[in-house]
mmCIF file of C-alpha atoms in Angstrom:
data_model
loop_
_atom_site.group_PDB
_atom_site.id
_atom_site.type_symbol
_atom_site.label_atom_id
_atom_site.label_comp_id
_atom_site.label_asym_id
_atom_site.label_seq_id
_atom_site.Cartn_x
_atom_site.Cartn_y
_atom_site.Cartn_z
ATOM 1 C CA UNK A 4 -16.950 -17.383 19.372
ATOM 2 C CA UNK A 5 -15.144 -19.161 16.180
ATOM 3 C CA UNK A 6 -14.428 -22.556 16.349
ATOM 4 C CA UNK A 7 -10.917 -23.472 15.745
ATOM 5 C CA UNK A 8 -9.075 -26.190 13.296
ATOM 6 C CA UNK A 9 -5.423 -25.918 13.730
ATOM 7 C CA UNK A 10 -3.510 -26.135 10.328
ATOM 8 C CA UNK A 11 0.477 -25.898 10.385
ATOM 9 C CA UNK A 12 2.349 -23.288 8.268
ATOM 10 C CA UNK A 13 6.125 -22.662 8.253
ATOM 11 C CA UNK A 14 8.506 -19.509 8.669
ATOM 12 C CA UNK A 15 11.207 -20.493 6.858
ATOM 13 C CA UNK A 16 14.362 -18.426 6.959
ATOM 14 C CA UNK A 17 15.022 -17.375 3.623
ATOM 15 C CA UNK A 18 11.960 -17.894 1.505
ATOM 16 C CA UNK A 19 8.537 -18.546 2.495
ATOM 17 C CA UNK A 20 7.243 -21.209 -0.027
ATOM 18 C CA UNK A 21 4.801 -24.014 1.732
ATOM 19 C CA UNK A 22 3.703 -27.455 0.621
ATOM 20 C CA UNK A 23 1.331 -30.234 2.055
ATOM 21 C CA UNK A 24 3.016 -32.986 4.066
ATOM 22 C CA UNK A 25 0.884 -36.000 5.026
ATOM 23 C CA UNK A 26 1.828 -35.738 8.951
ATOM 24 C CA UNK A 27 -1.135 -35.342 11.073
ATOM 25 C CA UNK A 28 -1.005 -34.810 15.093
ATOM 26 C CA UNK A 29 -4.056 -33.338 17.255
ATOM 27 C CA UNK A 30 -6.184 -33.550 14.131
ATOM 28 C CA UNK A 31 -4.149 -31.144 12.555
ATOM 29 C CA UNK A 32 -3.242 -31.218 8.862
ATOM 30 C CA UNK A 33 0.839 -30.148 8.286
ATOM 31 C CA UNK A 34 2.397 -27.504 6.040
ATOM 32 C CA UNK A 35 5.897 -28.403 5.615
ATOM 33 C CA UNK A 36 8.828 -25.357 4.005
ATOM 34 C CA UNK A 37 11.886 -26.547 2.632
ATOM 35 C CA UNK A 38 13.610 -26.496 5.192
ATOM 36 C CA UNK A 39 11.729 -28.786 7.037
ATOM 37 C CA UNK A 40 10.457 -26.632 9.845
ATOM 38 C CA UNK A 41 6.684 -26.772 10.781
ATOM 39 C CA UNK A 42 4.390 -24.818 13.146
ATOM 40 C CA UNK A 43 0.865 -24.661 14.192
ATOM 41 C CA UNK A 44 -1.388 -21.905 12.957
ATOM 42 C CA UNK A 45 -4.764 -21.968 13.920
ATOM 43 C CA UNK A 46 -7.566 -20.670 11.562
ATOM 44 C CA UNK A 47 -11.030 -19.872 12.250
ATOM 45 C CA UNK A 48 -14.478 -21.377 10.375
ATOM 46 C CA UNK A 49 -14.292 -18.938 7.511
ATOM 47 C CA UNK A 50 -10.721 -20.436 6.217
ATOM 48 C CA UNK A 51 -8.839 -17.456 7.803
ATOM 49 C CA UNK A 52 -5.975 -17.292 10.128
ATOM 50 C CA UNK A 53 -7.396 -16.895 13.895
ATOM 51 C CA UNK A 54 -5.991 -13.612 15.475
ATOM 52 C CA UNK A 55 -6.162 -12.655 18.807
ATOM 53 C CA UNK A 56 -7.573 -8.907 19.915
ATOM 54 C CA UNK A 57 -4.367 -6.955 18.609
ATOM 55 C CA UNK A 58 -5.090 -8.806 15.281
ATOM 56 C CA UNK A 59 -1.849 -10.983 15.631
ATOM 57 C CA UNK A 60 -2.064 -14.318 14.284
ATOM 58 C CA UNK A 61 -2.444 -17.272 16.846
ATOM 59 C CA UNK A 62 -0.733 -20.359 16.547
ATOM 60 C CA UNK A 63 -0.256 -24.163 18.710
ATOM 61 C CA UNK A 64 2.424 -24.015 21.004
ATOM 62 C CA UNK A 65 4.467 -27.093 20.386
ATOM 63 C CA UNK A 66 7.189 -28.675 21.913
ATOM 64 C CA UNK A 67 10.678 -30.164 20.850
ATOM 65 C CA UNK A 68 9.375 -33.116 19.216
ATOM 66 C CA UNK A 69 7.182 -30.749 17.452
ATOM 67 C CA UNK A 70 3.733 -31.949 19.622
ATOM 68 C CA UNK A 71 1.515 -29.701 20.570
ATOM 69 C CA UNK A 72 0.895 -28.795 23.994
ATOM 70 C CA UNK A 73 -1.705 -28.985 26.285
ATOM 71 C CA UNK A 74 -3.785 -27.105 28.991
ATOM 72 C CA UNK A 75 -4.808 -28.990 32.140
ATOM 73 C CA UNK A 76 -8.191 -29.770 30.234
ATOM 74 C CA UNK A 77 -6.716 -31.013 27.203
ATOM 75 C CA UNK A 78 -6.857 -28.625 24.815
ATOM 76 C CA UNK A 79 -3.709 -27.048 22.628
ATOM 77 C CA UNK A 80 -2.143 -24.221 24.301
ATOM 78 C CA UNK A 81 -2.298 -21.643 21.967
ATOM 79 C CA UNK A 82 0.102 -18.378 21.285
ATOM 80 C CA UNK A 83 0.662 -15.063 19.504
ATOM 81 C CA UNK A 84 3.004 -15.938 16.316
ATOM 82 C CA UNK A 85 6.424 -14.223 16.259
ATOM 83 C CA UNK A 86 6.946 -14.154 12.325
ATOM 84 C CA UNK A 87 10.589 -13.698 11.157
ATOM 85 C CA UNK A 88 9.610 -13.498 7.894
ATOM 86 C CA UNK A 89 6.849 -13.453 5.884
ATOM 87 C CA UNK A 90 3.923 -16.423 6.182
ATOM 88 C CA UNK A 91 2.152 -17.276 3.058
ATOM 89 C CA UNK A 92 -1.425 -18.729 3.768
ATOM 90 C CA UNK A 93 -3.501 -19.399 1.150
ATOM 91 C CA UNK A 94 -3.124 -15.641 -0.701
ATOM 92 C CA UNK A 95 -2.231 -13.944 1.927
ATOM 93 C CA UNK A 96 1.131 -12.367 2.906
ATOM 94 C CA UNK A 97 1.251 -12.181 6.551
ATOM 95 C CA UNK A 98 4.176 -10.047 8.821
ATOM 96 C CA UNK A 99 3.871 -9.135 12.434
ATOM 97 C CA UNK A 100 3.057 -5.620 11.251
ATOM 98 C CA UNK A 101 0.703 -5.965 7.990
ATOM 99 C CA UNK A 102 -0.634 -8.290 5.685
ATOM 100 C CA UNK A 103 -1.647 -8.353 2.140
ATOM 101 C CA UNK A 104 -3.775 -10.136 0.468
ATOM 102 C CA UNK A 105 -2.401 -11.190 -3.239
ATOM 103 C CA UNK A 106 -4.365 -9.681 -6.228
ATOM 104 C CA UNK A 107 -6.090 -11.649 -8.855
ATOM 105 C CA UNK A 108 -3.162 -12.056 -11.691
ATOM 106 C CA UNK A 109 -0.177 -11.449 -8.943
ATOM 107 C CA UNK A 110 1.629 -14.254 -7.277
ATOM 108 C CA UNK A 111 4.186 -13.944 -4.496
ATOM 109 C CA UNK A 112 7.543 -13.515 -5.026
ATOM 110 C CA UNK A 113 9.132 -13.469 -1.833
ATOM 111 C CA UNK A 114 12.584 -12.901 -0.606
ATOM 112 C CA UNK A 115 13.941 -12.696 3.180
ATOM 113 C CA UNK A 116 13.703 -9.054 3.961
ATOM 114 C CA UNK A 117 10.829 -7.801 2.202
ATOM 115 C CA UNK A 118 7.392 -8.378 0.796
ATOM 116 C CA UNK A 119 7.286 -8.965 -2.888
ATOM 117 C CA UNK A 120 4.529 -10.064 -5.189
ATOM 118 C CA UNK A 121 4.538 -10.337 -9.110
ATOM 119 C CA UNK A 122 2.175 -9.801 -11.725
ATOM 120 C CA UNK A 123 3.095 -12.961 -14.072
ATOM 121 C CA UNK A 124 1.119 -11.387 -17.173
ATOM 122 C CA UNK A 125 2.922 -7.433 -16.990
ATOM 123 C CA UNK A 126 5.829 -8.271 -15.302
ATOM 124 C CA UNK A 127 5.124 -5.520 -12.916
ATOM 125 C CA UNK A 128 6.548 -5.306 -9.391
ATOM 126 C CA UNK A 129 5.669 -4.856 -5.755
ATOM 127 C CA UNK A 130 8.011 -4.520 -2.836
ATOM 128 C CA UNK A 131 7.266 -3.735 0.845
ATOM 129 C CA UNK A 132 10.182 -3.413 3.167
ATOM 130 C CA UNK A 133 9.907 -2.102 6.754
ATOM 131 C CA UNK A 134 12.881 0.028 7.358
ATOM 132 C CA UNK A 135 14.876 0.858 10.484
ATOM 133 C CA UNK A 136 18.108 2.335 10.276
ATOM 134 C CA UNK A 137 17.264 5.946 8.203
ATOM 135 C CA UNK A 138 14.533 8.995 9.072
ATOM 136 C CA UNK A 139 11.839 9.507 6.934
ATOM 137 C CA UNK A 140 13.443 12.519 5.491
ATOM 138 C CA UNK A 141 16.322 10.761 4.788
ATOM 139 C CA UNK A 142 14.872 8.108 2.975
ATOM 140 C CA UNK A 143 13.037 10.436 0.766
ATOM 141 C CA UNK A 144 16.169 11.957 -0.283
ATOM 142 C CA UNK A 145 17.730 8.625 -0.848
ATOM 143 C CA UNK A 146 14.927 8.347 -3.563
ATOM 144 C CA UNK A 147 15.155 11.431 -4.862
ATOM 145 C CA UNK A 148 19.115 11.071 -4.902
ATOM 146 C CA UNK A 149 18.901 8.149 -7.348
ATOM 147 C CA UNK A 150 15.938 9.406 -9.494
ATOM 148 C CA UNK A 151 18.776 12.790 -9.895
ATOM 149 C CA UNK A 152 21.435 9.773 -11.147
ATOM 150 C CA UNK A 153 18.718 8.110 -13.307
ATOM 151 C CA UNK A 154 18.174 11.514 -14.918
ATOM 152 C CA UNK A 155 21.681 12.160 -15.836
ATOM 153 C CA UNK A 156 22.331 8.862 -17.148
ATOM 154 C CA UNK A 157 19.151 9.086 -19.010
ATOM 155 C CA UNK A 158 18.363 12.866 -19.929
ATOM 156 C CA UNK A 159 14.812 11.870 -21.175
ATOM 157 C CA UNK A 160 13.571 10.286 -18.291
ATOM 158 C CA UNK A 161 9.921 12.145 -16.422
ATOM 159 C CA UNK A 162 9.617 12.258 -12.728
ATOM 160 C CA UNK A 163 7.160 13.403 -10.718
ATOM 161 C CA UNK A 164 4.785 12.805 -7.660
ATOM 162 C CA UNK A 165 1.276 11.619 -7.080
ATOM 163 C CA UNK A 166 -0.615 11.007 -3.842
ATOM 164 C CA UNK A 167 -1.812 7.513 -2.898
ATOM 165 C CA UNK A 168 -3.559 6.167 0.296
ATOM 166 C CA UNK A 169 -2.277 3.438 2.260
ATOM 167 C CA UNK A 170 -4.185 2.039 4.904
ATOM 168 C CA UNK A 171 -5.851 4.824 5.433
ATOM 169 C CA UNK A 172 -2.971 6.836 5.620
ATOM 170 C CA UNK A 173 -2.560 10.025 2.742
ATOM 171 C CA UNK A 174 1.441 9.389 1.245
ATOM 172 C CA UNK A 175 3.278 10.495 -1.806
ATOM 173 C CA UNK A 176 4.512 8.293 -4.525
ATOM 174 C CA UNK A 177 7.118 9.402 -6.040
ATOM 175 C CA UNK A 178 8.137 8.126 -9.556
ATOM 176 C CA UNK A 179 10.930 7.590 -12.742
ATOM 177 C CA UNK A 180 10.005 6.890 -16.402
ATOM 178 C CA UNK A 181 12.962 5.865 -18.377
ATOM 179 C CA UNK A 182 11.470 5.477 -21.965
ATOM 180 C CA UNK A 183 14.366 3.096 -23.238
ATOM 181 C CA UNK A 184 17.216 2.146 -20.960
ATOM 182 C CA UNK A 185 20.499 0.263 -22.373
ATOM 183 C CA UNK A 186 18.999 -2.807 -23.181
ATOM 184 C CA UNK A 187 16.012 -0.949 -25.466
ATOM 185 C CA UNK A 188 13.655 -1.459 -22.732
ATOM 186 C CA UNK A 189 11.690 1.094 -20.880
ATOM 187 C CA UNK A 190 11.852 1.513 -16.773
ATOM 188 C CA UNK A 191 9.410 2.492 -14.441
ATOM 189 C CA UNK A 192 9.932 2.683 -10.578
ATOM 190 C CA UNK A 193 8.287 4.224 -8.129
ATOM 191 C CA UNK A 194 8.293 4.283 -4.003
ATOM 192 C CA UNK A 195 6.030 5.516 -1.409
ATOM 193 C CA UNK A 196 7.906 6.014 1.947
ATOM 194 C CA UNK A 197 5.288 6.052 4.660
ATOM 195 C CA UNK A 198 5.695 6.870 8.063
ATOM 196 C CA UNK A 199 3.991 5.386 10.979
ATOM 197 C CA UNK A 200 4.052 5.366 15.247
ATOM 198 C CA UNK A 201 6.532 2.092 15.352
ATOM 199 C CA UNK A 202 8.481 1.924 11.869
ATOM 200 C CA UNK A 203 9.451 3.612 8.243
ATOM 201 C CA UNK A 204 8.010 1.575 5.288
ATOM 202 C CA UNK A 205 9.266 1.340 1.727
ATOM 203 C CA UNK A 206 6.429 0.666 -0.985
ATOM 204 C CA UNK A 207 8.499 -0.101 -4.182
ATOM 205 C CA UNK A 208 7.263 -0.582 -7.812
ATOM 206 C CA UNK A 209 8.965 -1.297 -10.496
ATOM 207 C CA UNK A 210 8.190 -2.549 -14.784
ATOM 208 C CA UNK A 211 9.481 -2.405 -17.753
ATOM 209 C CA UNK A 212 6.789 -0.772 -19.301
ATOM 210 C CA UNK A 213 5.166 2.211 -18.085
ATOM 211 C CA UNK A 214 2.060 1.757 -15.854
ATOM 212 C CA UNK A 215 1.306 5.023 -14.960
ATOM 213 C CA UNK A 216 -1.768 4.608 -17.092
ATOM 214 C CA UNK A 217 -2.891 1.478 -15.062
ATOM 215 C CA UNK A 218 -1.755 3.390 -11.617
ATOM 216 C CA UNK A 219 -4.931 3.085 -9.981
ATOM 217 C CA UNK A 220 -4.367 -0.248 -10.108
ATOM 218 C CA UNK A 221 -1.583 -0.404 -8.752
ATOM 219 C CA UNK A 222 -2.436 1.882 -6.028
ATOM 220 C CA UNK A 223 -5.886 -0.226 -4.919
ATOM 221 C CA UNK A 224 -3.342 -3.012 -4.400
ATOM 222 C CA UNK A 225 -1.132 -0.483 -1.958
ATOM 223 C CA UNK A 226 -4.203 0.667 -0.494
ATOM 224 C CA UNK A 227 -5.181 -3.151 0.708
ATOM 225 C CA UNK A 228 -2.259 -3.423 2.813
ATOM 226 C CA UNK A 229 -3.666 -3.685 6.152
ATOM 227 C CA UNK A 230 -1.667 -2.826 8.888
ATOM 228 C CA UNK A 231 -2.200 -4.053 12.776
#
């Protein structure tokens, strides 16, 4: 059984981005977002966040006043997290539905509705987004739609498809080269649109430079997301 040290992390409602804050309570240390909001998460002896058995991450009930509560022996009550948006513990990327851990050389770069990290040396992209009003048909033509706009706007652009694994799961990516756009740049984007029992999920990449030379790279890093 792992002993648990409660730590505090934030869901903040636009961007996820977490500093130390010197208030302590329960022997807990704080994590404070910008917009002042602060939670309990509860992580195990190895550093990681404590999950229950559906792998969803636990965290101090608290009340009002932002205390935590207590059973009738004195011990925090404890809870499964309902994350909004994304949590950013140490370098992970945690939703209700997967996580990510964050590549040597990538940071995060998140925004409210999806998952993003950033490779600060290449520039290169990586979005997650879980989707909920289209089919998965559907979304694949959306893709397919723009790449045909792409293509007539830039006549010299190469498309085409390559199969990647996601969490265990075999998916297509499917893929636009621009070689030089307007502004003398080249383009690359790609998505994967997998399927699963309780959602639709967008996996979009995106450089200006072309990395399908360093794709296995990029698709060991798709291939970590783990879902629950």
């Amino acid at each position: 059984m792992k002993k648990y040290i409660a730590f505090a992390f934030a869901v903040m409602m636009l961007v996820c981005c977490f500093t130390a804050c010197g208030k302590k309570y329960d022997g807990a240390d704080t994590v404070t977002a910008e917009d002042g909001g602060t939670v309990a998460v509860v992580t195990g002896e190895d550093g990681d966040v404590a999950r229950n058995e559906d792998g969803d991450v636990v965290v101090v009930v608290t009340d009002s006043d932002g205390k935590a509560k207590k059973d009738k022996d004195g011990n925090n009550l404890t809870e499964k997290a309902d994350l909004q948006t994304a949590l950013v513990y140490n370098n992970r990327i945690e939703f209700n539905d997967y996580y990510l851990v964050i590549p040597d050389g990538w940071e995060n770069n998140m925004s409210y509705q999806d998952l993003q990290i950033k490779n600060g040396k290449t520039g290169d992209s990586i979005s997650i987004m879980r989707v909920d009003d289209t089919t998965y048909e559907e979304k694949v033509q959306q893709v397919k739609t723009a790449y045909d706009y792409i293509i007539e706007k830039y006549p010299d652009t190469e498309t085409g498809e390559k199969g990647v694994e996601i969490d265990g799961q075999n998916c297509t990516l499917y893929y636009a080269f621009v070689p030089e756009t307007i502004n003398k740049k080249p383009l690359y984007q790609g998505y994967v649109i997998m399927e699963r029992s309780d959602a639709i999920y967008s996996f979009y990449i995106s450089s200006q430079r072309d990395v399908r030379k360093d794709m296995d790279k990029i698709t060991e890093i798709l291939n970590s997301v783990e879902f629950k």
